[in-house]
PDB file of C-alpha atoms (C1' of nucleotides) in Angstrom:
ATOM      1  CA  MET A   1    -183.874-131.257  39.213  1.00  0.00           C
ATOM      2  CA  LEU A   2    -184.429-131.036  35.484  1.00  0.00           C
ATOM      3  CA  ILE A   3    -182.703-128.432  33.375  1.00  0.00           C
ATOM      4  CA  THR A   4    -185.073-125.522  32.793  1.00  0.00           C
ATOM      5  CA  LYS A   5    -186.105-124.106  29.444  1.00  0.00           C
ATOM      6  CA  ASP A   6    -184.302-120.838  30.210  1.00  0.00           C
ATOM      7  CA  GLU A   7    -181.081-122.655  30.998  1.00  0.00           C
ATOM      8  CA  LEU A   8    -181.162-124.307  27.570  1.00  0.00           C
ATOM      9  CA  GLU A   9    -181.965-121.262  25.483  1.00  0.00           C
ATOM     10  CA  ILE A  10    -178.578-119.550  25.713  1.00  0.00           C
ATOM     11  CA  PRO A  11    -175.761-119.053  23.170  1.00  0.00           C
ATOM     12  CA  THR A  12    -174.345-122.395  22.032  1.00  0.00           C
ATOM     13  CA  LYS A  13    -170.774-121.871  23.199  1.00  0.00           C
ATOM     14  CA  ARG A  14    -172.001-120.917  26.644  1.00  0.00           C
ATOM     15  CA  LEU A  15    -174.345-123.895  26.784  1.00  0.00           C
ATOM     16  CA  ALA A  16    -171.502-126.251  25.821  1.00  0.00           C
ATOM     17  CA  LYS A  17    -169.641-125.073  28.927  1.00  0.00           C
ATOM     18  CA  SER A  18    -172.613-125.012  31.254  1.00  0.00           C
ATOM     19  CA  LEU A  19    -173.639-128.570  30.353  1.00  0.00           C
ATOM     20  CA  LEU A  20    -170.379-129.819  31.873  1.00  0.00           C
ATOM     21  CA  GLY A  21    -171.174-131.418  35.211  1.00  0.00           C
ATOM     22  CA  CYS A  22    -174.834-131.898  34.340  1.00  0.00           C
ATOM     23  CA  PHE A  23    -176.355-135.375  34.132  1.00  0.00           C
ATOM     24  CA  LEU A  24    -177.612-137.189  31.045  1.00  0.00           C
ATOM     25  CA  VAL A  25    -179.880-140.088  31.985  1.00  0.00           C
ATOM     26  CA  HIS A  26    -181.969-142.532  29.992  1.00  0.00           C
ATOM     27  CA  THR A  27    -184.757-144.693  31.401  1.00  0.00           C
ATOM     28  CA  VAL A  28    -184.764-148.034  29.600  1.00  0.00           C
ATOM     29  CA  ASN A  29    -187.126-150.823  30.662  1.00  0.00           C
ATOM     30  CA  GLY A  30    -187.745-148.942  33.894  1.00  0.00           C
ATOM     31  CA  GLN A  31    -184.060-148.703  34.700  1.00  0.00           C
ATOM     32  CA  LEU A  32    -182.048-145.498  34.875  1.00  0.00           C
ATOM     33  CA  ILE A  33    -178.699-145.457  33.073  1.00  0.00           C
ATOM     34  CA  GLY A  34    -176.311-142.596  32.409  1.00  0.00           C
ATOM     35  CA  GLY A  35    -173.836-140.236  33.999  1.00  0.00           C
ATOM     36  CA  ARG A  36    -172.223-136.890  34.378  1.00  0.00           C
ATOM     37  CA  ILE A  37    -171.236-134.857  31.295  1.00  0.00           C
ATOM     38  CA  VAL A  38    -167.473-134.268  31.231  1.00  0.00           C
ATOM     39  CA  GLU A  39    -166.792-133.287  27.592  1.00  0.00           C
ATOM     40  CA  THR A  40    -168.748-131.312  24.966  1.00  0.00           C
ATOM     41  CA  GLU A  41    -168.288-129.575  21.614  1.00  0.00           C
ATOM     42  CA  ALA A  42    -170.118-126.570  20.173  1.00  0.00           C
ATOM     43  CA  TYR A  43    -171.246-126.531  16.510  1.00  0.00           C
ATOM     44  CA  LEU A  44    -172.228-123.109  15.221  1.00  0.00           C
ATOM     45  CA  SER A  45    -174.292-121.902  12.289  1.00  0.00           C
ATOM     46  CA  LYS A  46    -171.910-119.101  11.324  1.00  0.00           C
ATOM     47  CA  ASN A  47    -168.274-119.468  10.219  1.00  0.00           C
ATOM     48  CA  ASP A  48    -168.215-123.130  11.176  1.00  0.00           C
ATOM     49  CA  PRO A  49    -167.823-125.430   8.148  1.00  0.00           C
ATOM     50  CA  ALA A  50    -167.785-128.528  10.406  1.00  0.00           C
ATOM     51  CA  CYS A  51    -171.367-127.894  11.529  1.00  0.00           C
ATOM     52  CA  HIS A  52    -173.962-130.101   9.855  1.00  0.00           C
ATOM     53  CA  ALA A  53    -176.213-127.069   9.466  1.00  0.00           C
ATOM     54  CA  HIS A  54    -173.515-125.022   7.759  1.00  0.00           C
ATOM     55  CA  LYS A  55    -175.024-125.431   4.284  1.00  0.00           C
ATOM     56  CA  GLY A  56    -178.638-125.177   5.332  1.00  0.00           C
ATOM     57  CA  MET A  57    -181.388-127.587   6.235  1.00  0.00           C
ATOM     58  CA  THR A  58    -181.413-131.147   4.878  1.00  0.00           C
ATOM     59  CA  LYS A  59    -183.289-134.298   5.778  1.00  0.00           C
ATOM     60  CA  ARG A  60    -180.536-135.390   8.161  1.00  0.00           C
ATOM     61  CA  ASN A  61    -180.007-132.142  10.057  1.00  0.00           C
ATOM     62  CA  GLU A  62    -183.561-130.788  10.252  1.00  0.00           C
ATOM     63  CA  THR A  63    -183.892-131.359  14.011  1.00  0.00           C
ATOM     64  CA  MET A  64    -180.832-129.134  14.518  1.00  0.00           C
ATOM     65  CA  PHE A  65    -183.075-126.275  13.447  1.00  0.00           C
ATOM     66  CA  SER A  66    -185.793-127.090  15.960  1.00  0.00           C
ATOM     67  CA  ARG A  67    -186.312-125.866  19.516  1.00  0.00           C
ATOM     68  CA  PRO A  68    -183.357-125.677  21.914  1.00  0.00           C
ATOM     69  CA  GLY A  69    -183.518-128.528  24.396  1.00  0.00           C
ATOM     70  CA  LEU A  70    -184.459-131.180  21.881  1.00  0.00           C
ATOM     71  CA  SER A  71    -182.203-134.109  21.072  1.00  0.00           C
ATOM     72  CA  TYR A  72    -180.346-134.332  17.741  1.00  0.00           C
ATOM     73  CA  VAL A  73    -179.100-137.855  17.009  1.00  0.00           C
ATOM     74  CA  TYR A  74    -177.518-139.040  13.776  1.00  0.00           C
ATOM     75  CA  LEU A  75    -175.712-142.097  12.440  1.00  0.00           C
ATOM     76  CA  ILE A  76    -171.978-141.763  11.874  1.00  0.00           C
ATOM     77  CA  TYR A  77    -169.708-144.105   9.909  1.00  0.00           C
ATOM     78  CA  GLY A  78    -172.611-146.435   9.337  1.00  0.00           C
ATOM     79  CA  MET A  79    -172.413-147.980  12.784  1.00  0.00           C
ATOM     80  CA  TYR A  80    -172.409-145.458  15.621  1.00  0.00           C
ATOM     81  CA  HIS A  81    -174.714-142.710  16.795  1.00  0.00           C
ATOM     82  CA  CYS A  82    -173.811-139.236  18.051  1.00  0.00           C
ATOM     83  CA  PHE A  83    -176.001-137.386  20.554  1.00  0.00           C
ATOM     84  CA  ASN A  84    -176.402-133.593  20.575  1.00  0.00           C
ATOM     85  CA  VAL A  85    -178.433-131.015  22.465  1.00  0.00           C
ATOM     86  CA  VAL A  86    -180.107-128.559  20.076  1.00  0.00           C
ATOM     87  CA  SER A  87    -179.156-125.047  21.177  1.00  0.00           C
ATOM     88  CA  ALA A  88    -179.429-121.316  20.447  1.00  0.00           C
ATOM     89  CA  LYS A  89    -182.774-120.159  18.999  1.00  0.00           C
ATOM     90  CA  GLU A  90    -185.292-122.146  17.020  1.00  0.00           C
ATOM     91  CA  GLY A  91    -184.387-122.035  13.318  1.00  0.00           C
ATOM     92  CA  GLN A  92    -180.714-121.254  13.859  1.00  0.00           C
ATOM     93  CA  GLY A  93    -179.194-124.702  13.393  1.00  0.00           C
ATOM     94  CA  GLU A  94    -176.758-125.027  16.267  1.00  0.00           C
ATOM     95  CA  ALA A  95    -176.084-127.845  18.730  1.00  0.00           C
ATOM     96  CA  VAL A  96    -173.787-129.168  21.422  1.00  0.00           C
ATOM     97  CA  LEU A  97    -172.248-132.600  20.859  1.00  0.00           C
ATOM     98  CA  ILE A  98    -171.936-134.602  24.064  1.00  0.00           C
ATOM     99  CA  ARG A  99    -168.593-136.385  23.789  1.00  0.00           C
ATOM    100  CA  ALA A 100    -168.094-138.124  27.145  1.00  0.00           C
ATOM    101  CA  LEU A 101    -169.757-138.990  30.443  1.00  0.00           C
ATOM    102  CA  GLU A 102    -168.505-140.161  33.767  1.00  0.00           C
ATOM    103  CA  PRO A 103    -170.586-143.336  34.237  1.00  0.00           C
ATOM    104  CA  VAL A 104    -172.820-143.023  37.323  1.00  0.00           C
ATOM    105  CA  PHE A 105    -176.101-144.933  36.907  1.00  0.00           C
ATOM    106  CA  GLY A 106    -176.783-148.454  35.622  1.00  0.00           C
ATOM    107  CA  LEU A 107    -173.161-149.480  35.282  1.00  0.00           C
ATOM    108  CA  GLU A 108    -173.962-153.150  34.744  1.00  0.00           C
ATOM    109  CA  GLU A 109    -176.453-152.337  32.013  1.00  0.00           C
ATOM    110  CA  MET A 110    -173.963-150.043  30.285  1.00  0.00           C
ATOM    111  CA  LYS A 111    -171.240-152.680  30.487  1.00  0.00           C
ATOM    112  CA  HIS A 112    -173.638-155.071  28.807  1.00  0.00           C
ATOM    113  CA  ASN A 113    -174.552-152.566  26.082  1.00  0.00           C
ATOM    114  CA  ARG A 114    -170.887-151.856  25.378  1.00  0.00           C
ATOM    115  CA  ASN A 115    -169.653-155.414  25.732  1.00  0.00           C
ATOM    116  CA  THR A 116    -166.871-154.419  28.121  1.00  0.00           C
ATOM    117  CA  VAL A 117    -166.206-154.422  31.867  1.00  0.00           C
ATOM    118  CA  LYS A 118    -163.869-151.444  31.868  1.00  0.00           C
ATOM    119  CA  ILE A 119    -165.582-148.386  33.378  1.00  0.00           C
ATOM    120  CA  ALA A 120    -163.215-145.959  31.662  1.00  0.00           C
ATOM    121  CA  ASN A 121    -164.242-147.410  28.310  1.00  0.00           C
ATOM    122  CA  LEU A 122    -168.027-147.104  28.755  1.00  0.00           C
ATOM    123  CA  CYS A 123    -168.767-143.487  27.837  1.00  0.00           C
ATOM    124  CA  SER A 124    -165.403-141.943  26.816  1.00  0.00           C
ATOM    125  CA  GLY A 125    -166.428-140.893  23.298  1.00  0.00           C
ATOM    126  CA  PRO A 126    -169.585-139.829  21.448  1.00  0.00           C
ATOM    127  CA  GLY A 127    -170.217-143.215  19.818  1.00  0.00           C
ATOM    128  CA  LYS A 128    -169.462-145.043  23.045  1.00  0.00           C
ATOM    129  CA  LEU A 129    -171.852-143.068  25.235  1.00  0.00           C
ATOM    130  CA  ALA A 130    -174.690-143.416  22.742  1.00  0.00           C
ATOM    131  CA  GLN A 131    -174.168-147.159  22.728  1.00  0.00           C
ATOM    132  CA  ALA A 132    -173.892-147.362  26.535  1.00  0.00           C
ATOM    133  CA  LEU A 133    -177.117-145.379  27.023  1.00  0.00           C
ATOM    134  CA  ALA A 134    -178.951-147.141  24.173  1.00  0.00           C
ATOM    135  CA  ILE A 135    -179.416-143.872  22.284  1.00  0.00           C
ATOM    136  CA  THR A 136    -180.351-144.322  18.630  1.00  0.00           C
ATOM    137  CA  LYS A 137    -182.195-142.362  15.957  1.00  0.00           C
ATOM    138  CA  GLU A 138    -185.366-143.250  17.851  1.00  0.00           C
ATOM    139  CA  GLN A 139    -184.355-140.496  20.257  1.00  0.00           C
ATOM    140  CA  ASN A 140    -183.824-137.949  17.474  1.00  0.00           C
ATOM    141  CA  GLY A 141    -186.033-134.931  18.149  1.00  0.00           C
ATOM    142  CA  VAL A 142    -187.233-135.887  21.636  1.00  0.00           C
ATOM    143  CA  CYS A 143    -187.537-133.263  24.371  1.00  0.00           C
ATOM    144  CA  LEU A 144    -184.757-133.589  26.935  1.00  0.00           C
ATOM    145  CA  ARG A 145    -187.005-132.302  29.709  1.00  0.00           C
ATOM    146  CA  LYS A 146    -189.960-134.605  29.086  1.00  0.00           C
ATOM    147  CA  SER A 147    -188.884-137.822  27.390  1.00  0.00           C
ATOM    148  CA  GLN A 148    -187.177-140.923  28.785  1.00  0.00           C
ATOM    149  CA  LEU A 149    -183.916-139.245  27.846  1.00  0.00           C
ATOM    150  CA  ARG A 150    -183.303-136.278  30.152  1.00  0.00           C
ATOM    151  CA  LEU A 151    -180.876-133.655  31.339  1.00  0.00           C
ATOM    152  CA  HIS A 152    -180.567-132.875  35.029  1.00  0.00           C
ATOM    153  CA  ARG A 153    -178.756-130.006  36.712  1.00  0.00           C
ATOM    154  CA  ARG A 154    -175.383-130.382  38.385  1.00  0.00           C
ATOM    155  CA  GLU A 155    -176.811-130.320  41.876  1.00  0.00           C
ATOM    156  CA  SER A 156    -179.352-133.034  41.146  1.00  0.00           C
ATOM    157  CA  PHE A 157    -177.386-135.970  42.461  1.00  0.00           C
ATOM    158  CA  LYS A 158    -174.946-135.876  45.361  1.00  0.00           C
ATOM    159  CA  THR A 159    -172.097-137.672  43.714  1.00  0.00           C
ATOM    160  CA  LYS A 160    -169.520-134.915  43.538  1.00  0.00           C
ATOM    161  CA  PRO A 161    -169.004-131.307  44.503  1.00  0.00           C
ATOM    162  CA  SER A 162    -170.706-129.105  41.917  1.00  0.00           C
ATOM    163  CA  ARG A 163    -167.717-126.806  41.543  1.00  0.00           C
ATOM    164  CA  ILE A 164    -165.674-127.755  38.481  1.00  0.00           C
ATOM    165  CA  LYS A 165    -162.859-126.306  36.398  1.00  0.00           C
ATOM    166  CA  VAL A 166    -163.467-126.055  32.651  1.00  0.00           C
ATOM    167  CA  CYS A 167    -160.760-126.061  30.004  1.00  0.00           C
ATOM    168  CA  SER A 168    -160.994-126.002  26.194  1.00  0.00           C
ATOM    169  CA  SER A 169    -159.229-127.304  23.103  1.00  0.00           C
ATOM    170  CA  THR A 170    -159.774-127.738  19.385  1.00  0.00           C
ATOM    171  CA  ARG A 171    -162.480-130.168  18.307  1.00  0.00           C
ATOM    172  CA  ILE A 172    -161.839-133.830  17.521  1.00  0.00           C
ATOM    173  CA  GLY A 173    -162.379-135.930  14.417  1.00  0.00           C
ATOM    174  CA  ILE A 174    -163.103-133.170  11.916  1.00  0.00           C
ATOM    175  CA  ASN A 175    -161.153-131.607   9.058  1.00  0.00           C
ATOM    176  CA  GLN A 176    -162.821-128.327   8.206  1.00  0.00           C
ATOM    177  CA  GLY A 177    -163.011-125.889  11.103  1.00  0.00           C
ATOM    178  CA  SER A 178    -160.562-127.976  13.115  1.00  0.00           C
ATOM    179  CA  GLU A 179    -158.665-124.931  14.319  1.00  0.00           C
ATOM    180  CA  LEU A 180    -161.568-123.544  16.346  1.00  0.00           C
ATOM    181  CA  ALA A 181    -161.364-123.993  20.132  1.00  0.00           C
ATOM    182  CA  LEU A 182    -164.919-125.213  20.604  1.00  0.00           C
ATOM    183  CA  ARG A 183    -164.287-128.348  22.667  1.00  0.00           C
ATOM    184  CA  PHE A 184    -164.852-128.080  26.410  1.00  0.00           C
ATOM    185  CA  LEU A 185    -163.798-130.480  29.149  1.00  0.00           C
ATOM    186  CA  ILE A 186    -163.734-130.784  32.900  1.00  0.00           C
ATOM    187  CA  GLU A 187    -160.085-130.291  33.806  1.00  0.00           C
ATOM    188  CA  LYS A 188    -158.112-133.438  34.679  1.00  0.00           C
ATOM    189  CA  ASN A 189    -161.140-135.662  34.334  1.00  0.00           C
ATOM    190  CA  PRO A 190    -160.249-139.321  33.664  1.00  0.00           C
ATOM    191  CA  PHE A 191    -163.436-140.037  31.691  1.00  0.00           C
ATOM    192  CA  VAL A 192    -162.910-137.704  28.698  1.00  0.00           C
ATOM    193  CA  SER A 193    -162.341-139.173  25.216  1.00  0.00           C
ATOM    194  CA  LYS A 194    -158.816-137.813  25.079  1.00  0.00           C
ATOM    195  CA  PRO A 195    -156.806-135.415  27.292  1.00  0.00           C
ATOM    196  CA  ALA A 196    -156.827-131.719  26.381  1.00  0.00           C
TER     197      ALA A 196
ATOM    198  C1'  DC B   1    -146.937-146.758  23.832  1.00  0.00           C
ATOM    199  C1'  DC B   2    -148.782-145.434  18.857  1.00  0.00           C
ATOM    200  C1'  DA B   3    -150.217-145.065  14.037  1.00  0.00           C
ATOM    201  C1'  DA B   4    -152.715-147.311  10.484  1.00  0.00           C
ATOM    202  C1'  DC B   5    -156.738-149.393   8.877  1.00  0.00           C
ATOM    203  C1'  DG B   6    -161.224-151.710   8.079  1.00  0.00           C
ATOM    204  C1'  DA B   7    -166.138-152.019   9.214  1.00  0.00           C
ATOM    205  C1'  DT B   8    -170.386-150.138   7.558  1.00  0.00           C
ATOM    206  C1'  DG B   9    -174.410-147.394   5.666  1.00  0.00           C
ATOM    207  C1'  DG B  10    -176.730-142.961   5.174  1.00  0.00           C
ATOM    208  C1'  DT B  11    -176.249-138.564   2.965  1.00  0.00           C
ATOM    209  C1'  DC B  12    -174.848-135.437  -0.370  1.00  0.00           C
ATOM    210  C1'  DT B  13    -172.607-134.077  -5.016  1.00  0.00           C
TER     211       DT B  13
ATOM    212  C1'  DG C   1    -168.676-142.076  -5.825  1.00  0.00           C
ATOM    213  C1'  DA C   2    -166.857-139.581  -1.878  1.00  0.00           C
ATOM    214  C1'  DC C   3    -167.272-138.341   2.592  1.00  0.00           C
ATOM    215  C1'  DC C   4    -168.069-138.802   7.303  1.00  0.00           C
ATOM    216  C1'  DA C   5    -168.608-134.804  14.807  1.00  0.00           C
ATOM    217  C1'  DT C   6    -166.122-143.219  15.375  1.00  0.00           C
ATOM    218  C1'  DC C   7    -164.237-147.328  17.348  1.00  0.00           C
ATOM    219  C1'  DG C   8    -161.761-151.751  17.947  1.00  0.00           C
ATOM    220  C1'  DT C   9    -158.086-154.310  16.320  1.00  0.00           C
ATOM    221  C1'  DT C  10    -153.668-155.010  14.559  1.00  0.00           C
ATOM    222  C1'  DG C  11    -148.846-154.735  14.208  1.00  0.00           C
ATOM    223  C1'  DG C  12    -144.809-151.991  15.054  1.00  0.00           C
ATOM    224  C1'  DC C  13    -141.727-150.221  18.510  1.00  0.00           C
TER     225       DC C  13
END
DNA sequence: CCAACGATGGTCT
DNA sequence: GACCATCGTTGGC
């Protein structure tokens, strides 16, 4: 079952936690690829200098200010993409970065996209999962309930029990705002980008 | 195991 | 011209 509009329009920190265990799937050439979200980070509009929206709207970050439930994708280090779920209220400029998935669907396709055969190396980082799922700036601004790129609830696929334990840590790969505990992970999950 | 570093290009000052 | 919400490789233990 798809994530509902109401489930998406909640405070960003809460959404970052509740997205854990949900499924991110992309239909490419009629084939479904993707997996279960195991690691996220919240980026806030207030008191968060690491957030792209911290200094207001620019060409790059404008979709961060759009409706919750849309996709925000940007290019990082000239070669990778990062995928976010726009959150909070329209106009606020907040989002949840999806940092890792447990690969579930279309493993062979994802191996091909990533040029590796190691399952643990397919989606264990924001750049990796975007590459595995063929997410690029073409998906920037699409609706995650209606486009080929979608979010499904935890109970949608019977791959694991839906009860999970969440833990948190400081965020990864940033300088400013690095002391804030806004990274959330499924406890003891082998598919995260780095242990807590 | 791990720290260091280069690739690579869009965005912002 | 500097800075990046990264990753793969390299070279040291």
